[in-house]
Amino acid sequence: MERPGARRRRTARGGERGVSDDGETSDINPVTLEILRNQLESVAAEMGHVLVRGAYSPNIKERRDCSTAIFDAAGRLVAQAEHIPVHLGAMPDAVETVLEKDPKPGDVFVVNDPFAGGTHLPDITLVSTIAPDDEVIGFAVSRAHHADVGGSAPGSMPPGAREIYEEGLRLPAVRLVDGGEPNEAVRDLIRANVRTPDEREADLRAQRAANARAEERIGELLDEHGPVLLDAFDAVIDYSRERVEAEFESLPDGTYRARDILEGDGVTDEDVPIAVTVTVDGAALDVDFAGTADQVVGNLNAPLSVAKSAVYFVVRAVTDPDIPPNHGCYEPVTVSAPEGSVLDPDPPAAVVGGNVETSQRVMDVTLAALAPAAPDAIPAGGQGTMNNLIIGDRSGSFTYYETIGGGFGARPDKDGMDGVQVGMTNTLNTPVESVETEYPLRVERYALRPSSGGDGRYRGGLGLERTVTVETDATVSLLTERRRTAPAGLDGGEDGATGENRVGGDPVPAKASVDVEAGTTVSIRTPGGGGYGDRDERAPAARARDRRDGKVDDRRDGKVEDRRDGKMNDR
C-alpha cells in the first residue's frame, strides 16, 4: 500500500516493447552482421547530411542542431547518427506515440508536444514510415530545433514562462503527409503560428527529404540482402544489449547516490534539487530520481523522456563507446521519477528549459553517482549548461539562437577540453561570418576565458566569452546555469569558474528576458570545467605549457586586464 503523501512514480524501461513473436532471431554470420550494422548506421548518417545540406536556418545548417535515426516496425531504435544526445534518447517516445495512430505507407507525422512524445516545443520531430514495398518495416525519424515556434517571446524560449501555452505552437502527432499526400491544413496551421514561417517551412522540407532518403536507402538494402535485413534489426539490438550487460556486470554491485541543484526556475531564484539513486545489480541498472523537487512554476520542468535521454547518455559514457547505439543499449536500464516532479511534470507545465538545462543537471548527478563505481571513466564536472542565447524581434524578421560551449571537466588521466559543448548537446557554434550575414548582429569578441578551468593534477577545460552587439531593437532571452554554483572538481581538484551574463555591461540573472535598443552589447561568459586531483601534483611542464598557451593569467584578486580598453574586468 502506498504510504500517505507519497508520489507515484512513472517508470520507463528500455525493453518494454518490441519483442519478436518467438523471442528469437535468425542466425546471421558475424561478418554479414557487421556489414549490415555499418550500412544501417550509414543510412542514419546520410539522413543527417541531407537534413543539414537542405536546411535554411543557420541553427540547423551551421550549428547542426538536429538528429536522425532509424527504427524498426515495433518502434525500437536500430541505428542513429552521432548527433544530439538529448534528441536521440527521447526519440523512442515520439515513435511510440506515432504507433498509436495506425501509421500506413506514405505517412509522415509531425510532433513536438512534450506530453505526447516530444521534449520541448522548438524540437520538431518528423516520423516517416519506411515501406519500400508498401509494407511498413520501420520508421525514419528526424528531430530539429526550430529557431521559432511562436509563443510569448522570439525564439520560443521565454525564461519566465509559467505554462506551456506561452512557449509556442504545440503539435500532437498529426499527419503532415497522409498516404503520400501533403496535408496543407497542418502546413498552414504551422505557418500561421510562428514568427518566421518561410524558414520553418524550408526546414521542415529538409526533414522530409532526410526521411525520404532513408526509405530509399533501406529499400536498396532490402533489394540487396532480402529478409536477412529485417533479421539484422533484431541481431544488432541483441548484440548491443549483450555488450552493455557485460559492461554493467564489470561494475561493482551497489547503490550510489548524488544530489545537485538548478539555480532557480526562471520565476524565482530558489534552488531546485535534483537527486538520484543508482543501483547496479549484475547486468541491470536502476536509476531512481526519488527526492527530486516537485514540478516548478517556471520552465525547468522536463518530461520523463528528457530524463531518460540524460541517463542513456551516461550509459554511453561509462561503457565501451564502440558498442553500437541502439535499443539494446537501454534494455537493461530502468529510469523512474516521481509523478508531478520536475522530471515528470503534469501539464500544462512550462518545459522549454527542461530539455536544455535540466537535462544537463540530470546528467551531472547521474555521472557523480556512478563516479565511485567507474572512477576511471568519470570526469570532473563540466560546464553543466548549454548557455542558451536567443535574440529576435517581435515582428518576426529574425530569430537568432545559440548554445555556447564551455569547459569540459578534467579527466582521470588528462586535462579537460576547452570551449566545447558538454553533455546533452553536441552542436557546433555559429560561425562569426554567418552570424553577421544572417542577422543584425556584430560579434565583438569570441575567446577562451583564461583561468576559468579548475586547477588540479589535471586542469579543467576553459570556458568561453562571446560578445555581440545587437544592431536593432530586439528581445534578448537567456536560459543558463552554473552562474552561482561552480562545476565541481573531483578527487581533490578545484572547481571550475562560474559563468556570467551581461547586457549593456550590467550583470543579469541566469534566466532573463530583456528588451534592448539598437547598439546594446550582450556578453556571455561560460563556466569552466572542474579540475581532477591535487593541484600540487600537476607536472611542472604542464604548468609551463599552461602559461605559454595563455590558459592562466597573472590575476591577483580575480581581475585580469582586458586589452581592448586597458580596463580591469572580472573573468
Coordinates of C-alpha atoms in Angstrom, one line a residue:
M1 CA 0.0 0.0 0.0
E2 CA 1.3 3.4 -0.9
R3 CA 2.3 5.5 2.1
P4 CA 0.2 8.7 2.7
G5 CA 1.6 11.7 0.8
A6 CA 3.8 9.5 -1.4
R7 CA 4.0 10.4 -5.1
R8 CA 3.6 7.8 -7.7
R9 CA 6.5 7.2 -9.9
R10 CA 6.3 6.7 -13.7
T11 CA 8.8 4.2 -14.8
A12 CA 10.4 3.7 -18.2
R13 CA 12.4 0.6 -19.1
G14 CA 14.2 0.2 -22.3
G15 CA 12.8 -3.2 -23.1
E16 CA 9.1 -2.6 -22.6
R17 CA 8.2 -3.2 -26.3
G18 CA 9.5 -4.6 -29.5
V19 CA 10.0 -8.3 -28.6
S20 CA 9.7 -10.6 -31.6
D21 CA 6.9 -13.1 -31.8
D22 CA 9.1 -16.1 -30.9
G23 CA 11.6 -14.2 -28.9
E24 CA 14.4 -15.3 -31.2
T25 CA 16.2 -14.0 -34.3
S26 CA 17.7 -15.9 -37.2
D27 CA 21.4 -16.7 -37.1
I28 CA 23.4 -14.2 -39.0
N29 CA 27.1 -14.6 -39.9
P30 CA 29.1 -12.2 -37.8
V31 CA 30.7 -10.7 -40.9
T32 CA 27.4 -10.1 -42.5
L33 CA 26.0 -8.6 -39.3
E34 CA 28.9 -6.2 -39.1
I35 CA 28.3 -5.2 -42.7
L36 CA 24.6 -4.7 -42.2
R37 CA 25.2 -2.7 -39.0
N38 CA 27.5 -0.3 -40.7
Q39 CA 25.1 0.0 -43.6
L40 CA 22.2 0.9 -41.3
E41 CA 24.3 3.4 -39.4
S42 CA 25.4 4.9 -42.7
V43 CA 21.8 5.4 -43.7
A44 CA 21.2 7.3 -40.4
A45 CA 24.3 9.4 -41.0
E46 CA 23.3 10.2 -44.6
M47 CA 19.9 11.3 -43.4
G48 CA 21.8 13.9 -41.2
H49 CA 23.8 15.1 -44.2
V50 CA 20.7 15.6 -46.3
L51 CA 19.0 17.5 -43.4
V52 CA 22.0 19.8 -42.8
R53 CA 22.5 20.5 -46.5
G54 CA 18.9 21.1 -47.2
A55 CA 18.0 23.3 -44.2
Y56 CA 17.6 27.0 -44.4
S57 CA 18.1 28.2 -40.9
P58 CA 21.7 28.7 -39.5
N59 CA 20.6 26.8 -36.4
I60 CA 20.4 23.6 -38.5
K61 CA 22.7 24.2 -41.5
E62 CA 25.5 25.7 -39.4
R63 CA 25.1 24.6 -35.8
R64 CA 23.6 21.2 -36.8
D65 CA 21.1 21.2 -34.0
C66 CA 19.4 18.2 -35.4
S67 CA 19.4 14.4 -35.1
T68 CA 18.4 11.4 -37.3
A69 CA 17.7 7.7 -36.6
I70 CA 16.2 4.5 -38.0
F71 CA 13.6 2.5 -36.0
D72 CA 12.1 -0.9 -36.7
A73 CA 8.3 -1.6 -37.2
A74 CA 7.9 -2.2 -33.4
G75 CA 9.4 1.2 -32.6
R76 CA 12.8 0.1 -31.5
L77 CA 15.9 2.2 -32.2
V78 CA 18.0 0.3 -34.7
A79 CA 20.6 2.9 -35.8
Q80 CA 21.4 6.5 -35.2
A81 CA 23.8 9.2 -36.3
E82 CA 26.0 10.6 -33.6
H83 CA 24.1 13.8 -33.2
I84 CA 22.4 15.4 -30.2
P85 CA 22.1 13.2 -27.1
V86 CA 19.1 14.9 -25.7
H87 CA 17.3 14.4 -29.0
L88 CA 18.2 10.8 -29.6
G89 CA 17.4 9.3 -26.2
A90 CA 13.9 10.8 -26.3
M91 CA 13.1 9.8 -29.9
P92 CA 11.6 6.4 -29.0
D93 CA 8.7 8.1 -27.2
A94 CA 7.8 10.0 -30.3
V95 CA 7.8 6.8 -32.3
E96 CA 5.7 5.1 -29.7
T97 CA 3.1 8.0 -29.9
V98 CA 3.0 7.6 -33.7
L99 CA 2.5 3.8 -33.4
E100 CA -0.8 4.6 -31.6
K101 CA -2.0 6.4 -34.7
D102 CA -2.0 3.4 -37.0
P103 CA 0.7 4.6 -39.4
K104 CA 0.5 3.4 -43.0
P105 CA 2.8 3.6 -46.1
G106 CA 3.4 7.2 -47.2
D107 CA 2.6 8.8 -43.8
V108 CA 4.8 11.5 -42.3
F109 CA 3.8 12.5 -38.8
V110 CA 4.9 15.8 -37.1
V111 CA 5.0 16.1 -33.3
N112 CA 6.5 18.4 -30.7
D113 CA 4.2 18.0 -27.7
P114 CA 6.4 17.3 -24.7
F115 CA 3.5 15.5 -23.0
A116 CA 3.0 13.2 -26.0
G117 CA 6.3 12.1 -27.4
G118 CA 8.2 15.4 -27.7
T119 CA 10.8 17.1 -25.4
H120 CA 10.2 20.9 -25.8
L121 CA 8.3 22.8 -28.4
P122 CA 11.2 24.1 -30.6
D123 CA 12.3 20.5 -31.2
I124 CA 10.0 19.4 -34.0
T125 CA 10.1 15.7 -34.9
L126 CA 9.1 14.1 -38.2
V127 CA 8.4 10.3 -38.1
S128 CA 8.0 8.8 -41.6
T129 CA 7.0 5.2 -42.4
I130 CA 9.6 3.1 -44.2
A131 CA 7.6 1.0 -46.6
P132 CA 9.6 0.3 -49.8
D133 CA 7.2 -2.5 -50.9
D134 CA 4.0 -0.9 -49.4
E135 CA 4.5 -2.7 -46.1
V136 CA 5.8 -0.7 -43.1
I137 CA 9.1 -2.3 -42.0
G138 CA 10.3 0.7 -40.0
F139 CA 10.4 4.4 -39.4
A140 CA 12.8 7.2 -40.4
V141 CA 12.9 9.9 -37.7
S142 CA 14.4 13.4 -37.8
R143 CA 14.3 15.9 -35.0
A144 CA 15.5 19.5 -35.4
H145 CA 15.5 22.6 -33.2
H146 CA 13.5 25.2 -35.0
A147 CA 14.5 28.8 -34.2
D148 CA 10.9 29.9 -33.5
V149 CA 7.6 28.1 -33.0
G150 CA 5.6 31.1 -31.7
G151 CA 4.9 31.8 -28.1
S152 CA 5.3 34.9 -26.0
A153 CA 8.9 35.7 -27.0
P154 CA 11.0 35.5 -30.1
G155 CA 12.8 32.1 -30.2
S156 CA 10.1 30.4 -28.2
M157 CA 12.2 30.0 -25.1
P158 CA 10.7 32.6 -22.7
P159 CA 12.6 32.4 -19.4
G160 CA 9.6 33.5 -17.3
A161 CA 7.1 31.1 -18.8
R162 CA 4.7 29.5 -16.3
E163 CA 2.6 27.4 -18.8
I164 CA 3.4 25.6 -21.9
Y165 CA 0.9 27.8 -23.8
E166 CA 3.4 30.6 -23.5
E167 CA 6.1 28.6 -25.2
G168 CA 4.7 28.2 -28.7
L169 CA 2.7 26.0 -31.0
R170 CA 2.0 22.6 -29.5
L171 CA 1.6 19.7 -32.0
P172 CA 0.4 16.2 -31.0
A173 CA 1.3 13.5 -33.5
V174 CA -0.6 14.5 -36.7
R175 CA -0.1 13.6 -40.3
L176 CA 1.9 16.2 -42.2
V177 CA 1.7 13.9 -45.1
D178 CA -1.1 11.4 -45.4
G179 CA -0.5 8.4 -47.6
G180 CA 1.9 10.4 -49.8
E181 CA -0.4 13.5 -50.0
P182 CA 0.7 16.6 -48.2
N183 CA -1.7 17.8 -45.5
E184 CA -1.9 21.5 -46.4
A185 CA -4.1 22.3 -43.4
V186 CA -1.4 21.3 -41.0
R187 CA 1.2 23.2 -43.0
D188 CA -1.0 26.3 -42.9
L189 CA -1.5 25.9 -39.2
I190 CA 2.2 25.8 -38.5
R191 CA 2.9 28.8 -40.7
A192 CA 0.2 30.9 -39.0
N193 CA 1.6 30.3 -35.6
V194 CA 5.4 31.0 -36.0
R195 CA 7.3 34.3 -36.5
T196 CA 9.5 33.0 -39.4
P197 CA 7.1 30.9 -41.5
D198 CA 9.2 30.6 -44.6
E199 CA 12.2 29.4 -42.6
R200 CA 10.1 26.9 -40.7
E201 CA 8.6 25.5 -43.9
A202 CA 12.0 25.2 -45.5
D203 CA 13.5 23.4 -42.5
L204 CA 10.5 21.0 -42.4
R205 CA 11.1 20.3 -46.1
A206 CA 14.7 19.4 -45.3
Q207 CA 13.5 17.0 -42.6
R208 CA 11.1 15.4 -45.0
A209 CA 13.9 15.0 -47.6
A210 CA 16.1 13.3 -45.0
N211 CA 13.4 10.9 -44.0
A212 CA 12.7 10.1 -47.7
R213 CA 16.3 9.4 -48.3
A214 CA 16.2 6.8 -45.5
E215 CA 13.3 5.0 -47.1
E216 CA 15.2 5.0 -50.5
R217 CA 18.3 3.6 -48.9
I218 CA 16.6 0.9 -46.8
G219 CA 14.7 -0.2 -50.0
E220 CA 18.1 -0.6 -51.7
L221 CA 19.4 -2.7 -48.8
L222 CA 16.3 -4.8 -48.8
D223 CA 16.8 -5.5 -52.5
E224 CA 20.5 -6.4 -51.8
H225 CA 20.1 -8.6 -48.7
G226 CA 16.4 -9.7 -48.7
P227 CA 14.7 -10.7 -45.5
V228 CA 18.0 -11.0 -43.7
L229 CA 18.0 -7.2 -43.4
L230 CA 14.9 -7.4 -41.1
D231 CA 16.7 -10.2 -39.1
A232 CA 19.6 -7.8 -38.7
F233 CA 17.3 -5.3 -36.9
D234 CA 16.9 -7.9 -34.1
A235 CA 20.5 -9.0 -34.3
V236 CA 22.2 -5.7 -33.8
I237 CA 19.8 -4.9 -30.9
D238 CA 20.7 -8.2 -29.2
Y239 CA 24.4 -7.6 -29.8
S240 CA 24.3 -4.2 -28.2
R241 CA 22.3 -5.4 -25.2
E242 CA 24.7 -8.3 -24.5
R243 CA 27.7 -6.0 -24.6
V244 CA 26.1 -3.4 -22.3
E245 CA 25.1 -6.1 -19.9
A246 CA 28.6 -7.3 -19.8
E247 CA 29.8 -3.7 -19.1
F248 CA 27.3 -3.4 -16.2
E249 CA 28.5 -6.7 -14.8
S250 CA 32.0 -5.3 -14.6
L251 CA 30.8 -2.6 -12.3
P252 CA 30.7 -3.3 -8.5
D253 CA 27.2 -4.0 -7.4
G254 CA 25.8 -1.4 -5.0
T255 CA 23.7 1.6 -4.5
Y256 CA 25.1 5.0 -5.4
R257 CA 23.6 8.5 -4.7
A258 CA 24.2 12.1 -5.7
R259 CA 22.4 15.4 -5.4
D260 CA 22.8 18.8 -7.1
I261 CA 20.6 21.8 -7.8
L262 CA 19.3 24.1 -10.6
E263 CA 19.7 27.8 -9.9
G264 CA 16.1 28.9 -9.9
D265 CA 13.3 28.2 -12.4
G266 CA 13.1 31.5 -14.2
V267 CA 10.3 32.7 -12.0
T268 CA 12.1 32.5 -8.6
D269 CA 15.8 32.1 -7.7
E270 CA 15.1 29.3 -5.2
D271 CA 17.3 26.2 -5.7
V272 CA 15.7 23.2 -7.4
P273 CA 17.1 19.9 -6.1
I274 CA 17.8 17.0 -8.4
A275 CA 18.5 13.8 -6.6
V276 CA 19.3 10.3 -7.9
T277 CA 19.9 6.8 -6.6
V278 CA 21.6 4.5 -9.0
T279 CA 21.5 0.7 -8.3
V280 CA 23.9 -1.6 -10.1
D281 CA 22.7 -5.2 -9.8
G282 CA 24.5 -7.6 -12.0
A283 CA 23.6 -6.8 -15.6
A284 CA 20.9 -4.3 -14.7
L285 CA 21.0 -0.6 -13.9
D286 CA 18.2 1.1 -12.0
V287 CA 18.1 4.9 -11.9
D288 CA 15.6 6.4 -9.5
F289 CA 15.1 10.2 -9.1
A290 CA 13.1 10.0 -5.9
G291 CA 13.9 13.0 -3.7
T292 CA 13.9 15.4 -6.7
A293 CA 11.9 18.6 -6.4
D294 CA 8.2 18.8 -7.2
Q295 CA 7.5 20.4 -10.6
V296 CA 8.2 24.1 -10.5
V297 CA 6.3 27.2 -11.6
G298 CA 8.9 28.2 -14.2
N299 CA 10.0 26.3 -17.3
L300 CA 12.7 24.0 -16.0
N301 CA 10.3 21.1 -15.8
A302 CA 11.5 18.2 -18.0
P303 CA 9.4 15.3 -19.4
L304 CA 10.5 11.9 -18.3
S305 CA 11.8 11.3 -21.9
V306 CA 14.4 14.0 -21.2
A307 CA 15.5 12.4 -18.0
K308 CA 15.8 9.1 -19.9
S309 CA 17.9 10.8 -22.6
A310 CA 20.3 12.1 -19.9
V311 CA 20.6 8.6 -18.3
Y312 CA 21.1 6.9 -21.6
F313 CA 23.9 9.4 -22.4
V314 CA 25.6 8.4 -19.1
V315 CA 25.2 4.8 -20.0
R316 CA 27.0 5.5 -23.3
A317 CA 29.7 7.5 -21.4
V318 CA 30.6 4.8 -18.8
T319 CA 30.5 1.8 -21.2
D320 CA 32.5 0.9 -24.3
P321 CA 32.0 3.7 -26.9
D322 CA 32.3 1.1 -29.7
I323 CA 29.0 -0.5 -28.7
P324 CA 26.5 0.3 -31.4
P325 CA 24.0 2.8 -30.0
N326 CA 20.5 1.3 -30.3
H327 CA 17.6 0.0 -28.3
G328 CA 19.6 -2.9 -26.9
C329 CA 21.9 -0.5 -25.0
Y330 CA 19.0 0.7 -22.9
E331 CA 17.0 -2.6 -22.4
P332 CA 18.9 -3.3 -19.1
V333 CA 18.2 0.2 -17.8
T334 CA 15.2 1.3 -15.8
V335 CA 14.5 5.0 -15.2
S336 CA 11.9 6.3 -12.8
A337 CA 10.9 9.7 -11.4
P338 CA 8.1 10.8 -9.1
E339 CA 4.9 11.8 -10.9
G340 CA 4.4 15.5 -10.6
S341 CA 8.1 16.2 -10.1
V342 CA 10.4 18.4 -12.1
L343 CA 11.4 15.3 -14.0
D344 CA 7.9 14.1 -14.8
P345 CA 5.6 17.2 -14.7
D346 CA 1.9 17.3 -15.3
P347 CA 0.5 19.5 -18.0
P348 CA 0.3 22.4 -18.6
A349 CA 3.7 22.9 -17.0
A350 CA 6.2 25.0 -18.9
V351 CA 9.1 22.8 -20.1
V352 CA 11.2 24.6 -22.6
G353 CA 14.2 25.0 -20.2
G354 CA 13.9 21.4 -19.0
N355 CA 15.3 20.0 -22.3
V356 CA 18.3 22.3 -22.4
E357 CA 19.2 22.9 -18.8
T358 CA 17.6 20.3 -16.5
S359 CA 18.9 17.6 -18.8
Q360 CA 22.4 18.8 -18.1
R361 CA 21.9 18.5 -14.3
V362 CA 20.4 15.1 -14.6
M363 CA 23.5 14.0 -16.5
D364 CA 25.7 15.7 -13.9
V365 CA 24.1 13.9 -10.9
T366 CA 24.0 10.5 -12.6
L367 CA 27.7 10.7 -13.5
A368 CA 28.5 11.9 -10.0
A369 CA 26.6 9.0 -8.5
L370 CA 28.5 6.5 -10.7
A371 CA 31.9 8.0 -10.0
P372 CA 32.8 5.6 -7.2
A373 CA 31.7 2.6 -9.4
A374 CA 33.5 3.7 -12.5
P375 CA 36.4 6.0 -11.3
D376 CA 38.4 5.6 -14.5
A377 CA 35.5 6.7 -16.7
I378 CA 34.0 9.7 -14.9
P379 CA 35.5 13.2 -15.4
A380 CA 35.2 16.2 -13.1
G381 CA 32.2 18.4 -13.5
G382 CA 31.7 20.0 -16.9
Q383 CA 30.2 23.4 -17.5
G384 CA 26.7 22.0 -16.8
T385 CA 24.7 24.3 -19.0
M386 CA 24.0 25.0 -22.7
N387 CA 24.2 28.8 -22.2
N388 CA 21.1 29.4 -24.4
L389 CA 21.1 32.8 -26.0
I390 CA 18.1 33.9 -28.1
I391 CA 17.9 37.3 -29.8
G392 CA 15.0 38.3 -32.0
D393 CA 12.4 40.9 -32.8
R394 CA 8.7 40.6 -32.2
S395 CA 7.9 41.4 -35.9
G396 CA 9.5 38.1 -36.9
S397 CA 12.1 39.5 -39.2
F398 CA 14.8 37.3 -37.5
T399 CA 15.4 34.9 -34.6
Y400 CA 19.0 34.0 -33.6
Y401 CA 19.5 31.0 -31.3
E402 CA 22.8 29.8 -30.0
T403 CA 24.1 27.4 -27.4
I404 CA 27.6 28.3 -26.3
G405 CA 30.4 25.9 -25.3
G406 CA 32.4 25.9 -22.2
G407 CA 34.8 23.9 -20.1
F408 CA 34.9 20.1 -20.1
G409 CA 35.9 18.6 -16.8
A410 CA 39.4 17.3 -16.3
R411 CA 39.7 13.5 -16.7
P412 CA 41.5 10.9 -14.5
D413 CA 44.4 10.9 -16.9
K414 CA 44.3 14.2 -18.9
D415 CA 43.1 17.8 -18.9
G416 CA 39.6 18.8 -19.9
M417 CA 38.8 20.2 -23.3
D418 CA 38.5 24.0 -23.8
G419 CA 35.4 25.7 -25.2
V420 CA 33.3 22.7 -26.2
Q421 CA 29.7 21.6 -25.9
V422 CA 29.5 19.4 -22.8
G423 CA 26.9 16.6 -22.2
M424 CA 23.4 16.7 -23.7
T425 CA 24.2 18.9 -26.7
N426 CA 26.6 18.2 -29.5
T427 CA 26.1 21.3 -31.7
L428 CA 28.7 23.4 -33.5
N429 CA 29.0 27.1 -33.0
T430 CA 27.5 29.6 -35.5
P431 CA 30.5 31.0 -37.4
V432 CA 31.0 34.7 -37.0
E433 CA 30.6 35.2 -40.7
S434 CA 27.2 33.5 -40.6
V435 CA 26.0 35.4 -37.6
E436 CA 26.9 38.8 -39.2
T437 CA 25.5 37.8 -42.6
E438 CA 22.2 36.3 -41.5
Y439 CA 21.3 38.6 -38.5
P440 CA 21.5 42.3 -37.5
L441 CA 24.3 41.3 -35.0
R442 CA 28.0 42.1 -34.8
V443 CA 30.4 39.8 -33.0
E444 CA 32.8 41.8 -30.8
R445 CA 34.6 39.1 -29.0
Y446 CA 34.8 35.3 -29.1
A447 CA 37.6 33.9 -27.0
L448 CA 38.6 31.5 -24.3
R449 CA 38.5 32.6 -20.6
P450 CA 41.9 32.3 -19.0
S451 CA 42.0 30.6 -15.6
S452 CA 38.4 29.5 -15.8
G453 CA 39.3 25.8 -15.6
G454 CA 39.7 24.3 -12.2
D455 CA 43.3 23.6 -11.1
G456 CA 44.4 20.1 -10.2
R457 CA 46.7 17.3 -11.3
Y458 CA 44.8 17.7 -14.5
R459 CA 43.2 21.1 -15.3
G460 CA 39.6 21.6 -16.3
G461 CA 38.8 23.0 -19.7
L462 CA 38.3 26.7 -20.2
G463 CA 35.0 28.5 -20.7
L464 CA 34.3 30.9 -23.5
E465 CA 33.3 34.6 -23.8
R466 CA 31.0 35.5 -26.7
T467 CA 30.0 39.2 -27.0
V468 CA 27.7 40.5 -29.7
T469 CA 26.2 43.9 -30.4
V470 CA 22.6 44.0 -31.4
E471 CA 22.1 46.4 -34.2
T472 CA 18.3 46.8 -34.0
D473 CA 15.7 46.9 -31.2
A474 CA 15.2 43.3 -30.1
T475 CA 14.4 40.9 -27.2
V476 CA 17.2 39.1 -25.6
S477 CA 16.4 35.8 -23.7
L478 CA 18.8 33.8 -21.6
L479 CA 18.5 30.3 -20.2
T480 CA 21.7 29.5 -18.4
E481 CA 23.1 27.7 -15.4
R482 CA 26.2 27.5 -13.2
R483 CA 26.1 31.2 -12.6
R484 CA 26.4 30.8 -8.8
T485 CA 27.2 27.1 -8.3
A486 CA 30.5 26.1 -9.8
P487 CA 31.3 22.9 -11.8
A488 CA 32.7 20.6 -9.2
G489 CA 36.3 19.3 -9.1
L490 CA 36.9 15.6 -8.5
D491 CA 39.4 13.7 -6.4
G492 CA 40.7 16.9 -4.8
G493 CA 40.6 19.1 -7.9
E494 CA 39.4 22.7 -7.7
D495 CA 36.0 23.8 -9.0
G496 CA 35.7 25.5 -12.4
A497 CA 34.8 29.1 -12.7
T498 CA 31.1 30.1 -12.7
G499 CA 29.6 31.8 -15.8
E500 CA 28.3 35.3 -16.1
N501 CA 25.7 37.1 -18.3
R502 CA 25.9 40.9 -19.1
V503 CA 23.5 43.0 -21.1
G504 CA 24.6 46.6 -21.8
G505 CA 27.5 46.0 -19.5
D506 CA 25.3 45.2 -16.5
P507 CA 25.0 41.7 -14.9
V508 CA 21.7 39.9 -15.5
P509 CA 20.4 36.7 -13.9
A510 CA 20.9 33.2 -15.2
K511 CA 17.4 33.2 -16.6
A512 CA 16.3 36.6 -18.0
S513 CA 14.4 38.3 -20.9
V514 CA 15.3 41.8 -21.7
D515 CA 14.1 44.2 -24.4
V516 CA 17.1 46.1 -25.7
E517 CA 17.7 49.1 -28.0
A518 CA 19.9 49.1 -31.1
G519 CA 23.6 49.2 -30.1
T520 CA 23.3 47.1 -26.9
T521 CA 26.0 44.7 -26.2
V522 CA 25.3 41.2 -24.9
S523 CA 28.1 39.2 -23.3
I524 CA 28.0 35.6 -22.2
R525 CA 30.9 34.2 -20.2
T526 CA 30.6 30.4 -19.9
P527 CA 31.7 28.2 -17.0
G528 CA 35.0 26.3 -17.0
G529 CA 35.4 22.6 -16.1
G530 CA 36.4 21.3 -12.7
G531 CA 39.9 20.1 -12.1
Y532 CA 40.9 16.5 -11.2
G533 CA 43.4 15.6 -8.5
D534 CA 45.6 17.5 -6.1
R535 CA 46.9 20.7 -7.7
D536 CA 50.3 20.1 -6.1
E537 CA 50.7 17.0 -8.2
R538 CA 50.5 18.9 -11.5
A539 CA 53.6 18.4 -13.6
P540 CA 55.9 21.5 -13.9
A541 CA 56.0 21.0 -17.6
A542 CA 52.2 21.2 -17.7
R543 CA 52.2 24.4 -15.7
A544 CA 54.7 25.9 -18.1
R545 CA 52.6 24.9 -21.0
D546 CA 49.5 26.5 -19.4
R547 CA 51.3 29.8 -19.1
R548 CA 52.7 29.6 -22.6
D549 CA 49.3 28.8 -24.1
G550 CA 47.6 31.6 -22.2
K551 CA 45.4 29.3 -20.2
V552 CA 46.2 31.0 -16.9
D553 CA 46.7 34.7 -16.2
D554 CA 48.6 36.6 -13.5
R555 CA 45.5 37.8 -11.7
R556 CA 45.8 38.6 -8.0
D557 CA 42.3 39.3 -7.0
G558 CA 40.1 37.7 -9.7
K559 CA 40.8 40.5 -12.2
V560 CA 42.6 40.4 -15.5
E561 CA 43.4 43.2 -18.0
D562 CA 41.0 43.5 -20.9
R563 CA 43.5 44.5 -23.7
R564 CA 40.8 46.2 -25.7
D565 CA 40.5 49.2 -23.4
G566 CA 43.1 48.7 -20.7
K567 CA 40.4 48.3 -18.0
M568 CA 40.4 45.6 -15.4
N569 CA 37.4 43.3 -15.8
D570 CA 36.1 40.2 -14.0
R571 CA 36.9 36.9 -15.6

